CSV table of C-alpha atoms in Angstrom, one decimal:
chain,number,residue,atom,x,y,z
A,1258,UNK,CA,8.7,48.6,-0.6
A,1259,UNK,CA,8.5,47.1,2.6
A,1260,UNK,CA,6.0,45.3,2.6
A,1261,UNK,CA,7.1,43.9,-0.6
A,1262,UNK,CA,10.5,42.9,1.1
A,1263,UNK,CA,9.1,41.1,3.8
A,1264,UNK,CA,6.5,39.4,1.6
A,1265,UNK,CA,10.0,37.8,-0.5
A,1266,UNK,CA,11.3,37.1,2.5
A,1267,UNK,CA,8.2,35.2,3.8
A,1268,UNK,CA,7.7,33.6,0.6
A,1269,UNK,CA,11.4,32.4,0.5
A,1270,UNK,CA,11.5,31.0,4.1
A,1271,UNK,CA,8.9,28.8,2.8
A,1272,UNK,CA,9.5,27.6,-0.1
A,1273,UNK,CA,12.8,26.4,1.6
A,1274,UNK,CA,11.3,25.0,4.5
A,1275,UNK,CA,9.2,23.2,1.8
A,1276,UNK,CA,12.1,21.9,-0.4
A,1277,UNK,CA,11.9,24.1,-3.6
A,1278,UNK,CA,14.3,26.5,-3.4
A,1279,UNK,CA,16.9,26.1,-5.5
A,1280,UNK,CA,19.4,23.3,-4.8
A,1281,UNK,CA,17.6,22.0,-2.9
A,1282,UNK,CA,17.5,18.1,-3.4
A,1283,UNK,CA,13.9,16.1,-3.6
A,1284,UNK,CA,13.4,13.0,-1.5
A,1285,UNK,CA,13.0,10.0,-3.8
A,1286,UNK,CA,11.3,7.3,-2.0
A,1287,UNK,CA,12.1,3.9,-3.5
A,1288,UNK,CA,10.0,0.3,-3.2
A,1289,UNK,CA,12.5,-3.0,-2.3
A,1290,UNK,CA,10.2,-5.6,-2.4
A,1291,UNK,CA,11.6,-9.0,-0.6
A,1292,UNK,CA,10.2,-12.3,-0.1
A,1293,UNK,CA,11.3,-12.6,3.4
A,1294,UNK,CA,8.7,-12.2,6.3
A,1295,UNK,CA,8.0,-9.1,8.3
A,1296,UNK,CA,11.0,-11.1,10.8
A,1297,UNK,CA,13.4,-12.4,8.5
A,1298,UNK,CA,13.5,-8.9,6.6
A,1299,UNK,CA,14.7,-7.2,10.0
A,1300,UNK,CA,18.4,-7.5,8.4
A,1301,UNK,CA,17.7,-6.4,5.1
A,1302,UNK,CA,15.9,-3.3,7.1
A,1303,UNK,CA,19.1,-2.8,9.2
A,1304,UNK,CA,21.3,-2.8,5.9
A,1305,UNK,CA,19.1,0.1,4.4
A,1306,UNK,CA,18.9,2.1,7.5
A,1307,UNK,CA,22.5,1.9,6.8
A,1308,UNK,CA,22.6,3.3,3.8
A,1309,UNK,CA,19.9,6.0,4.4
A,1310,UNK,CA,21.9,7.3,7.1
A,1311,UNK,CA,24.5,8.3,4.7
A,1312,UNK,CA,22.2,9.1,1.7
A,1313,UNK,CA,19.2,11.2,3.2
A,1314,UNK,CA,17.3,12.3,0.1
A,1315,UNK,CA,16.9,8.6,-0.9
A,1316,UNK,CA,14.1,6.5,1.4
A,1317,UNK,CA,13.5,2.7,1.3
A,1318,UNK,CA,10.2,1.3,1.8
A,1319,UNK,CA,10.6,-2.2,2.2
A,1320,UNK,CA,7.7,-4.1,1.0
A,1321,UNK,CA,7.9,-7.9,2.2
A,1322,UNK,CA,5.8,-10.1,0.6
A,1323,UNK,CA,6.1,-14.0,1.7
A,1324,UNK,CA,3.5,-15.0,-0.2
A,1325,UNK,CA,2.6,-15.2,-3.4
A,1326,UNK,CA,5.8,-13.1,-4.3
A,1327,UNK,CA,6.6,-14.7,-7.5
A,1328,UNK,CA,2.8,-13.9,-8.8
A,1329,UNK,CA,2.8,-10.3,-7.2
A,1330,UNK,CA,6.1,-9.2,-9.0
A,1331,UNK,CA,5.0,-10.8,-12.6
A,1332,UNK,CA,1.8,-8.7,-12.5
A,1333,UNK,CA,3.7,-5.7,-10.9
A,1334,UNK,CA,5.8,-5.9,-14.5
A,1335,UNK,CA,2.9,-6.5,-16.5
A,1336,UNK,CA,1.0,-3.4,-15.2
A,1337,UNK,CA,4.2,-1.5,-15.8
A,1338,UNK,CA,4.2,-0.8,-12.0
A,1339,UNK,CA,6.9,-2.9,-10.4
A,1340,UNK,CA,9.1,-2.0,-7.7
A,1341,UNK,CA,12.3,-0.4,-8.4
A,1342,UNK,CA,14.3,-3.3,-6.5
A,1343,UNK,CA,13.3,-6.7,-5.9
A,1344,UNK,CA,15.1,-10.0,-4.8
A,1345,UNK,CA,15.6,-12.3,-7.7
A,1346,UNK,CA,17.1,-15.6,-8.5
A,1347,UNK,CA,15.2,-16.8,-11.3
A,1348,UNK,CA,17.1,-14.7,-13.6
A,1349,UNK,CA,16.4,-16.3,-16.8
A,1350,UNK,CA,12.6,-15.8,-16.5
A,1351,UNK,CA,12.2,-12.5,-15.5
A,1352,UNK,CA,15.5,-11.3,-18.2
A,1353,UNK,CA,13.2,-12.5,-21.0
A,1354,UNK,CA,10.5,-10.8,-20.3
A,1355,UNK,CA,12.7,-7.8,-20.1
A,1356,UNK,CA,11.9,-6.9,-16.7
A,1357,UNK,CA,15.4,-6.4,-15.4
A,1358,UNK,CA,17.9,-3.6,-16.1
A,1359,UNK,CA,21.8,-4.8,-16.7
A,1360,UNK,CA,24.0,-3.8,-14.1
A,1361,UNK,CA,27.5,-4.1,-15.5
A,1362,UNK,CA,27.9,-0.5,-16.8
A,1363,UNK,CA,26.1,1.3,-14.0
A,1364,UNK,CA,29.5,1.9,-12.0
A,1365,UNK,CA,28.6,-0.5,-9.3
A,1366,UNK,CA,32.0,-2.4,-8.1
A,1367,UNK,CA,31.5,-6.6,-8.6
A,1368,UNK,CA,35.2,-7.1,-7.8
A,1369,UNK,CA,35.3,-7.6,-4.3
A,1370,UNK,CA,32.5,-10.4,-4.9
A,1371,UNK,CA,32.9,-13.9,-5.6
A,1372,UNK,CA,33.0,-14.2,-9.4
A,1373,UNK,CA,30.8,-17.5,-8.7
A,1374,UNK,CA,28.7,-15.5,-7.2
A,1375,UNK,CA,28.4,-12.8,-9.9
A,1376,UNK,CA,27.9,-15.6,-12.3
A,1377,UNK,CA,24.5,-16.6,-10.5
A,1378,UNK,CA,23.4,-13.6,-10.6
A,1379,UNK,CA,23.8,-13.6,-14.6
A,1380,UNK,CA,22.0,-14.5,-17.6
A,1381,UNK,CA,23.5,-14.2,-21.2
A,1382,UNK,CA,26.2,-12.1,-20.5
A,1383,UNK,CA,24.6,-9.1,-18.7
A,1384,UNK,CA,24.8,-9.2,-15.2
A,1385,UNK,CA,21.6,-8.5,-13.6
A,1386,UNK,CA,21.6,-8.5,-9.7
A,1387,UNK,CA,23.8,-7.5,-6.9
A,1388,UNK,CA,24.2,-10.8,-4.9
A,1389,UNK,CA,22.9,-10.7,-1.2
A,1390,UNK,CA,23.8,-13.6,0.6
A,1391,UNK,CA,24.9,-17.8,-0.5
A,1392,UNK,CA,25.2,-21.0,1.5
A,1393,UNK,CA,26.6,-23.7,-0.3
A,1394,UNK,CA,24.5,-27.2,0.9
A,1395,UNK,CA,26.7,-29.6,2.7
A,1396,UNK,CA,26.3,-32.9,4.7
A,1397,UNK,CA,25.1,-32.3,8.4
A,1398,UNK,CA,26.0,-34.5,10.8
A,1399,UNK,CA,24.8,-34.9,14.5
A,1400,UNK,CA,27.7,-35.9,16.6
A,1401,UNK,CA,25.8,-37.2,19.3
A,1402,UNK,CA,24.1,-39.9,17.1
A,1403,UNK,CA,27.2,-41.0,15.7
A,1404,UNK,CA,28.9,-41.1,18.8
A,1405,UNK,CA,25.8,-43.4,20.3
A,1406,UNK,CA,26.7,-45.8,17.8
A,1407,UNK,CA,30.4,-45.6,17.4
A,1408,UNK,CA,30.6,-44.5,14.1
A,1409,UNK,CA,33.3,-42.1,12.8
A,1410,UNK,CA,32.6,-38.9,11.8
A,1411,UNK,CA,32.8,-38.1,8.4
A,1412,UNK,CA,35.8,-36.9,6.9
A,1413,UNK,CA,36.6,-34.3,3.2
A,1414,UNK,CA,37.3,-36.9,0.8
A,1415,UNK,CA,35.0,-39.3,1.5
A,1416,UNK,CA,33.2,-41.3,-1.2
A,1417,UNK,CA,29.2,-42.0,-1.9
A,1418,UNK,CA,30.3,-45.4,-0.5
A,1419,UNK,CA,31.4,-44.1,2.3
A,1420,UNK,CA,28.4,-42.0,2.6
A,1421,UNK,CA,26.1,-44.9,2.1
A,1422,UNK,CA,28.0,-47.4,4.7
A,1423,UNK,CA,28.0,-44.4,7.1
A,1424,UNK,CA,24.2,-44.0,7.1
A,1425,UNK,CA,23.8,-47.9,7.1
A,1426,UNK,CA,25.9,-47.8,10.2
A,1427,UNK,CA,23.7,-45.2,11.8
A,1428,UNK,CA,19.9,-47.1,11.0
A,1429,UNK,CA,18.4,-48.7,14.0
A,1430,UNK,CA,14.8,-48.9,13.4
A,1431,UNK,CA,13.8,-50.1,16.5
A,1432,UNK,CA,14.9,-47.2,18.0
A,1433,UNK,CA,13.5,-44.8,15.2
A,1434,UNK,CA,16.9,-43.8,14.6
A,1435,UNK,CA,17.7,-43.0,10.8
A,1436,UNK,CA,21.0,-42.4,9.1
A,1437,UNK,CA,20.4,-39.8,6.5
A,1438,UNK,CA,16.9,-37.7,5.7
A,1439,UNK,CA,16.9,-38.1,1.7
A,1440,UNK,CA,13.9,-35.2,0.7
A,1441,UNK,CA,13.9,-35.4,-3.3
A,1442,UNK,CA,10.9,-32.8,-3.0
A,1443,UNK,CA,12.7,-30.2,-5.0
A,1444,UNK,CA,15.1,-32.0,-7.2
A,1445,UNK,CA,17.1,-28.5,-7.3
A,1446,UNK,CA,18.9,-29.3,-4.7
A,1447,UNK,CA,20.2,-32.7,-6.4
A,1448,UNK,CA,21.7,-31.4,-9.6
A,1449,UNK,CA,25.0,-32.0,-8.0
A,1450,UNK,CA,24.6,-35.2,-7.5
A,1451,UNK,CA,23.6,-36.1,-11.0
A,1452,UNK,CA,26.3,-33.7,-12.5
A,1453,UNK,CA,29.0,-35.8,-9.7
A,1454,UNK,CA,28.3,-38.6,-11.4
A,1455,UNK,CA,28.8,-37.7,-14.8
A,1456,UNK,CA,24.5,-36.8,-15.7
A,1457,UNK,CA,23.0,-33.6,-15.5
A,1458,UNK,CA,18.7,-33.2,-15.8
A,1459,UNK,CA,19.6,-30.6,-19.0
A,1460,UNK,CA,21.6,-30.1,-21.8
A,1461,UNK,CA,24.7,-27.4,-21.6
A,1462,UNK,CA,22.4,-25.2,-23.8
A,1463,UNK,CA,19.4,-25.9,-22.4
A,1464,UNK,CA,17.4,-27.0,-25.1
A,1465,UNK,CA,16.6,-31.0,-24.1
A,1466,UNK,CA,16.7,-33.7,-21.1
A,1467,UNK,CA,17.2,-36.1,-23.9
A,1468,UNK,CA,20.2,-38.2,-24.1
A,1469,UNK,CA,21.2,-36.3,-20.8
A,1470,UNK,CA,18.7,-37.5,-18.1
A,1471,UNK,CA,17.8,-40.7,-19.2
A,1472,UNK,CA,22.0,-41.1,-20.0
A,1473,UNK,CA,23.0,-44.2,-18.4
A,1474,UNK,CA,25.1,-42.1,-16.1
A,1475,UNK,CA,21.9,-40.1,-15.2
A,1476,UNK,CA,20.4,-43.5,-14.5
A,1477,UNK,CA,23.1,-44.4,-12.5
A,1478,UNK,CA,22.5,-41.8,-9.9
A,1479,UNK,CA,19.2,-41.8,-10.0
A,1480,UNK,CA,19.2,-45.4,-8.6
A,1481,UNK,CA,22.4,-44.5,-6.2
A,1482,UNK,CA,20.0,-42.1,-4.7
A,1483,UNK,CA,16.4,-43.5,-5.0
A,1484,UNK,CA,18.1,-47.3,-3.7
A,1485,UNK,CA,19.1,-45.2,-0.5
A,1486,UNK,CA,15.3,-45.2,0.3
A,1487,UNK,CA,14.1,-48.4,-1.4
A,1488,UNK,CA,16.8,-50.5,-0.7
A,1489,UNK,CA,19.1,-49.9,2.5
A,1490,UNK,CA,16.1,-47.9,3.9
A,1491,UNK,CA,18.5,-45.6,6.0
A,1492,UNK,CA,15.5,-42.7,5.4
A,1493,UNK,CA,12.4,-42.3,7.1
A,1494,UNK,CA,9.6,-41.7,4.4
A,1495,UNK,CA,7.8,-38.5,3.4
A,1496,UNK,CA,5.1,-39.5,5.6
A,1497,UNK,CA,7.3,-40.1,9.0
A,1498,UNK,CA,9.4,-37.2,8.3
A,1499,UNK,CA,5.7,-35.0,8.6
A,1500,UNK,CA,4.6,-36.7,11.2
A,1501,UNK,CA,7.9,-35.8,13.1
A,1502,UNK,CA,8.0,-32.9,13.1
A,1503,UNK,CA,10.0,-32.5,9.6
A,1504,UNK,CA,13.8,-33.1,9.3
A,1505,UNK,CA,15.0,-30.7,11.2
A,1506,UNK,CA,12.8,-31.5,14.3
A,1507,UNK,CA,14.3,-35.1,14.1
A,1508,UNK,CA,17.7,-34.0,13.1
A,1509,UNK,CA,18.2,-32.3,16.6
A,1510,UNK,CA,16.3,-34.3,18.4
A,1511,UNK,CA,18.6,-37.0,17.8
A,1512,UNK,CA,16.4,-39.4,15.2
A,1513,UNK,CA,18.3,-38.5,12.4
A,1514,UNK,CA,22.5,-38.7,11.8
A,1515,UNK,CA,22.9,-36.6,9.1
A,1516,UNK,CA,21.0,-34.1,6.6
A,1517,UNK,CA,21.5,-32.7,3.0
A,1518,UNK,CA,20.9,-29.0,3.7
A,1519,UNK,CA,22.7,-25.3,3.8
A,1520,UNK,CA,24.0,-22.4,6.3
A,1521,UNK,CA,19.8,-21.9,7.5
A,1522,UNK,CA,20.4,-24.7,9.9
A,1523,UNK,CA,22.5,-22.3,12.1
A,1524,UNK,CA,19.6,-20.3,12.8
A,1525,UNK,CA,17.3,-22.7,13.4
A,1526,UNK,CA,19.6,-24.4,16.0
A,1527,UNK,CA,20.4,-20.9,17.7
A,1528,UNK,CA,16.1,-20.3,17.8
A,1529,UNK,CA,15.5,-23.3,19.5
A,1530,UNK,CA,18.7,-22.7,21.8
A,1531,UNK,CA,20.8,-25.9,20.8
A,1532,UNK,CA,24.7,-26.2,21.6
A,1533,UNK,CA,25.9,-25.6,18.2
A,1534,UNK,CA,29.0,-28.2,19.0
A,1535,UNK,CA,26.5,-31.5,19.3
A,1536,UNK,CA,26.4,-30.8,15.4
A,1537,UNK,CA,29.5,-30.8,12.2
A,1538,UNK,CA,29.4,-30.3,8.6
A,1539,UNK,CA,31.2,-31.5,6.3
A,1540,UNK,CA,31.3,-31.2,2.1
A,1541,UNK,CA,29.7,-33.7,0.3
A,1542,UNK,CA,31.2,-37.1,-0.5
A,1543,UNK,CA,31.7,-38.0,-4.4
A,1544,UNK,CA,32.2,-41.0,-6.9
A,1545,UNK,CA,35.5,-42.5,-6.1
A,1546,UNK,CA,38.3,-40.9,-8.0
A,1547,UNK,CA,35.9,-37.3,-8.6
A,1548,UNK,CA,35.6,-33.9,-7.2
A,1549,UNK,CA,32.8,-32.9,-5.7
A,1550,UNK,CA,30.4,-30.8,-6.9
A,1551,UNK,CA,27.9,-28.8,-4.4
A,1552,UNK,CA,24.9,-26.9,-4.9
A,1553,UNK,CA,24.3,-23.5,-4.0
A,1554,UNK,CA,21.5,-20.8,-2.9
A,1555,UNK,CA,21.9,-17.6,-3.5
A,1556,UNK,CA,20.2,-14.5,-4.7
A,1557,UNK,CA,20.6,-10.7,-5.3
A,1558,UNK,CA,18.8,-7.3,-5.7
A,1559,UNK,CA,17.8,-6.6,-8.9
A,1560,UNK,CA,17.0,-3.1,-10.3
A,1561,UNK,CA,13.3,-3.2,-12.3
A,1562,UNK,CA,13.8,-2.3,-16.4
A,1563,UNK,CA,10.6,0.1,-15.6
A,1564,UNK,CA,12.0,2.1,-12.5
A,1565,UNK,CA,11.0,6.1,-12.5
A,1566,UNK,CA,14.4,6.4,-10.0
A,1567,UNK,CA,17.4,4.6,-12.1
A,1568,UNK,CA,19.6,6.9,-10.3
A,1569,UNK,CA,19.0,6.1,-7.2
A,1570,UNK,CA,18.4,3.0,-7.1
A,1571,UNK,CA,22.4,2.2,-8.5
A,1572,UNK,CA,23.0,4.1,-5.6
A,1573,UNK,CA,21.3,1.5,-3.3
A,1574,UNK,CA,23.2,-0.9,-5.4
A,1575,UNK,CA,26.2,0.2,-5.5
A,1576,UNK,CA,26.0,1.0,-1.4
A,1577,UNK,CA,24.9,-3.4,-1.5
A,1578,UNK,CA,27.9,-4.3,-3.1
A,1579,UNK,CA,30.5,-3.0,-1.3
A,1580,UNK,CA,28.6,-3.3,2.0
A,1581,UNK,CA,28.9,-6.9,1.2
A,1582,UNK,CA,26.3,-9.2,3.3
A,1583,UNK,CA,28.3,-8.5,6.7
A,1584,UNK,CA,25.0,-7.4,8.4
A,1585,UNK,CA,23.3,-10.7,7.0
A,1586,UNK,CA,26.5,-12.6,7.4
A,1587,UNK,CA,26.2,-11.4,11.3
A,1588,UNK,CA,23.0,-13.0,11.8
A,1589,UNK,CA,24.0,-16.4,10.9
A,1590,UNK,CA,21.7,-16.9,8.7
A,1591,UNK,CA,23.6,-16.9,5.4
A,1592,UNK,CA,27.2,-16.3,3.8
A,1593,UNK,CA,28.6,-12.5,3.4
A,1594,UNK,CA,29.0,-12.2,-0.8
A,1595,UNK,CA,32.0,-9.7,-0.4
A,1596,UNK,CA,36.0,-11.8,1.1
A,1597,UNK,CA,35.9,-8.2,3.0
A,1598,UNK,CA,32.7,-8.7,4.8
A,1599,UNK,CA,33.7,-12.9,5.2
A,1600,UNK,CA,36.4,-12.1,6.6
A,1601,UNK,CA,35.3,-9.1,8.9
A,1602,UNK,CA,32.2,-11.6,10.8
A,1603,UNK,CA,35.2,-14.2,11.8
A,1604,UNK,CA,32.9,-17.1,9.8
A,1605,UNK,CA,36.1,-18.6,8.8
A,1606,UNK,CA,37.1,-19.1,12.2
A,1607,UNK,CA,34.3,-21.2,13.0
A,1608,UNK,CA,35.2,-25.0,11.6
A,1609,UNK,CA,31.0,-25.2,11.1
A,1610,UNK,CA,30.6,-22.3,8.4
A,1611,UNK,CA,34.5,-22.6,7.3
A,1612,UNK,CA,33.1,-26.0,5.6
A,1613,UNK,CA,30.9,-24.0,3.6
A,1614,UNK,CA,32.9,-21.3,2.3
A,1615,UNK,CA,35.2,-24.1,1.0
A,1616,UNK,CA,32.5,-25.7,-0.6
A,1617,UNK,CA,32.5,-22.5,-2.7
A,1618,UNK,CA,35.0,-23.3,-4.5
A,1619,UNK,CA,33.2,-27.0,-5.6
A,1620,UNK,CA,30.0,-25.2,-6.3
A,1621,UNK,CA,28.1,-26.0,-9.6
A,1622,UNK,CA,29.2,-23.4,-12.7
A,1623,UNK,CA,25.7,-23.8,-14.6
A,1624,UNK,CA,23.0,-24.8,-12.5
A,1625,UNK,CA,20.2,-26.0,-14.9
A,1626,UNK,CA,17.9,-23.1,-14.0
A,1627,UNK,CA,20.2,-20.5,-15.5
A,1628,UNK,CA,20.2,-22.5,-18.8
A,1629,UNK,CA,16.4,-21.3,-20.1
A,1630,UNK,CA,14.0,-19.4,-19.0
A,1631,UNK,CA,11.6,-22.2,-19.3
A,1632,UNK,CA,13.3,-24.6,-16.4
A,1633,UNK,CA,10.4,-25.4,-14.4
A,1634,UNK,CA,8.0,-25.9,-17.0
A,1635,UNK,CA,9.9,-28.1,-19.7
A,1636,UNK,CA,12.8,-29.2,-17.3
A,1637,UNK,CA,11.8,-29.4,-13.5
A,1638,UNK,CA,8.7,-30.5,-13.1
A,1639,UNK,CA,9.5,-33.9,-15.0
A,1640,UNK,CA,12.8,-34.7,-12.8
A,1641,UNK,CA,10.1,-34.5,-9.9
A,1642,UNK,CA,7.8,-36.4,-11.4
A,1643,UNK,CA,10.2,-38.7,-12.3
A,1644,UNK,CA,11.5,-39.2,-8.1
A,1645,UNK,CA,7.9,-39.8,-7.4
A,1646,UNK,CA,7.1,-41.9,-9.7
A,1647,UNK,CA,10.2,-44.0,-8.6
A,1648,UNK,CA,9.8,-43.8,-5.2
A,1649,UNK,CA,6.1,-44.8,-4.9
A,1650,UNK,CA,6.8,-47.7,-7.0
A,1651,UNK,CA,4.9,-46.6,-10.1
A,1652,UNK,CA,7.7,-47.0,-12.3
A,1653,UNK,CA,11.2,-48.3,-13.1
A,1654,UNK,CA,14.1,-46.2,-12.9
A,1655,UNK,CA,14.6,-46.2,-16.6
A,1656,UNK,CA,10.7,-45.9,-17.0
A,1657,UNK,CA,10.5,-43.0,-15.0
A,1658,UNK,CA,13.3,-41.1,-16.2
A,1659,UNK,CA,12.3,-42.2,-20.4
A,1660,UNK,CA,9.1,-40.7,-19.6
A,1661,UNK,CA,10.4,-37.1,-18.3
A,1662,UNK,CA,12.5,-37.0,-21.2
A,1663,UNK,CA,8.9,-37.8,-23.7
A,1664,UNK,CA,7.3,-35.0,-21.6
A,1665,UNK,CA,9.9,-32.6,-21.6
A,1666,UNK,CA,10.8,-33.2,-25.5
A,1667,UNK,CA,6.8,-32.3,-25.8
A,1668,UNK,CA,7.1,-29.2,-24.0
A,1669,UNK,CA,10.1,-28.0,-26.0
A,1670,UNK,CA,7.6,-28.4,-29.0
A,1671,UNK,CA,9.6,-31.8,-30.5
């Protein structure tokens, strides 16, 4: 009897050294696959560490994957193998190919988040990510070019006139100084311009460019912002802006006055060890008698349709929501999503990032994207072919744009 004791004993000390006695709770380990690099996922590490600390039978391998991660996520849903939380922004897409699992009855708390930001994170009225981080895009300006030349800095308020007198003003070719860097290389980052002016690249249900993009108001813009370039020629070209460096690299080093770009800039400017008070920011101008309207960037964690560990990957979720952003928002690097977590890094006290958390509230309602799930191929594409075509003198502005609309109209099957 005994030995028969000690044998249950024995056997019990190590079955709960090993985890299986009873109540004893498994360790899940869950995948988070980002398309930061191995550097620029170093926050998104520190958040989970975070968490972990608080949750120890729930590990986070973080799997970043800079390239190629749209491609390695598609055929990680195909093969019924995805990871059980990914970044996403392309919501449509992915949500129709029912590779996402709603959110909004899973118990994780949206109400301490932007709704603006909730809404990006949407598609058809299921919410389907946690939102991570926004910047709104602004105007930069470098203080010390405007102050070469005398110029005024810009002011809220001010009008595209003002904006295209002010980057006339600061154009001296012959000393390869430039007023404005105009990049229409993604033609995202220009939907607020068209919608400012009363055009859009797709209609509200996002079923046709026609009679929206080739609208005369469309048209309008289209030559507001291509004429910049051709005309007044206060942009270097595609070819100068390489060949320097890229914008950025002429930005700061003085060749260019002012930039079209978001809350990034910050940490490139602290990396290369600028004085962060040669440089403002201010919201974008508009038509005369309009609001502006600014773009945004901004993505969340989503939660794979397919994922073995539901559970606890709300609990991630839920930890993400109310945690807010502060540790990304503490870098510099992008906006906190959570007024808690704004409010707790001081970024409103800085008149720099103040300007883009009052953008917010000018920020676009339906970006194109979230319209269809087929935005790059029936919608996208053509409004870039259509800037090129424009800008390398292959086509009129009305030319250009009637002939994005035929290809689009094709694509849509009309």
């Amino acid at each position: 009897m005994k030995k028969v004791r000690c044998l249950a004993v024995i056997l019990l000390l190590v079955f709960t050294a090993s985890g299986f006695a009873a109540g004893a709770p498994k360790t899940v380990v869950l995948r988070a696959m980002t398309w930061d690099s191995a550097e620029g996922s170093a926050w998104t590490r520190a958040v989970f560490d975070k968490f972990e600390a608080t949750h120890p039978n729930i590990k986070i391998e973080l799997q970043p994957m800079p390239d190629g991660y749209d491609d390695r996520l598609l055929t990680s849903l195909a093969a019924g193998t995805p990871p059980d939380l990914f970044l996403v922004w392309n919501y449509p897409a992915l949500a129709s190919l029912g590779g996402l699992a709603p959110l909004e009855n899973t118990g994780i708390d949206f109400s301490g988040i932007n709704p603006t930001l909730v809404e990006w994170n949407s598609y058809q009225g299921h919410i389907y990510g946690v939102p991570k981080d926004w910047t709104t895009q602004v105007i930069w300006y470098n203080k010390k070019v405007f102050d070469r030349y005398n110029v005024p800095y810009p002011k809220p308020g001010w009008t595209w006139d003002d904006f295209r007198n002010t980057a006339l003003k600061l154009t001296h070719v012959d000393d390869k100084v430039w007023g404005v860097a105009l990049s229409f290389d993604d033609p995202y980052d220009w939907q607020n311009w068209f919608v400012m002016g009363g055009g859009d690249y797709l209609s509200a249900d996002g079923k046709t460019m026609k009679g929206v993009f080739d609208s005369p108001e469309s048209i309008s813009v289209m030559k507001f912002l291509t004429d910049l370039i051709l005309v007044d020629k206060v942009s270097p070209s595609r070819s100068l802006l390489s060949a320097s460096g890229g914008t950025y690299a002429m930005f700061t080093s003085g060749k260019l006055g002012m930039i079209h770009s978001g809350m990034w800039l910050l940490g490139y400017l602290s990396s290369k060890g600028l004085p962060a008070d040669d440089y403002g920011a201010v919201i974008v101008p508009a038509p005369p008698g309009k609001k502006p309207v600014t773009m945004m960037n901004v993505s969340g964690w989503a939660m794979a349709a397919a994922s073995k560990h539901k559970a606890e990957a709300i609990e991630v979720l839920k930890f993400l929501a109310l945690e807010g952003g502060q540790t990304q928002g503490e870098a510099g690097w992008a906006f906190p999503v959570s007024e808690k977590a704004i409010k707790a890094t001081g970024l409103l006290d800085n008149p720099v990032t103040r300007v883009f958390y009052d953008s917010l509230a000018y920020a676009l309602k339906s970006p194109a994207f979230l319209r269809t799930p087929d935005y790059a191929e029936k919608c996208s594409q053509y409004v870039s072919e259509a800037f090129d075509q424009i800008l390398l003198g292959k086509a009129t502005v009305e030319k250009a744009m009637a002939e994005a609309v035929r290809k689009s109209e094709k694509a849509f099957g009309r």
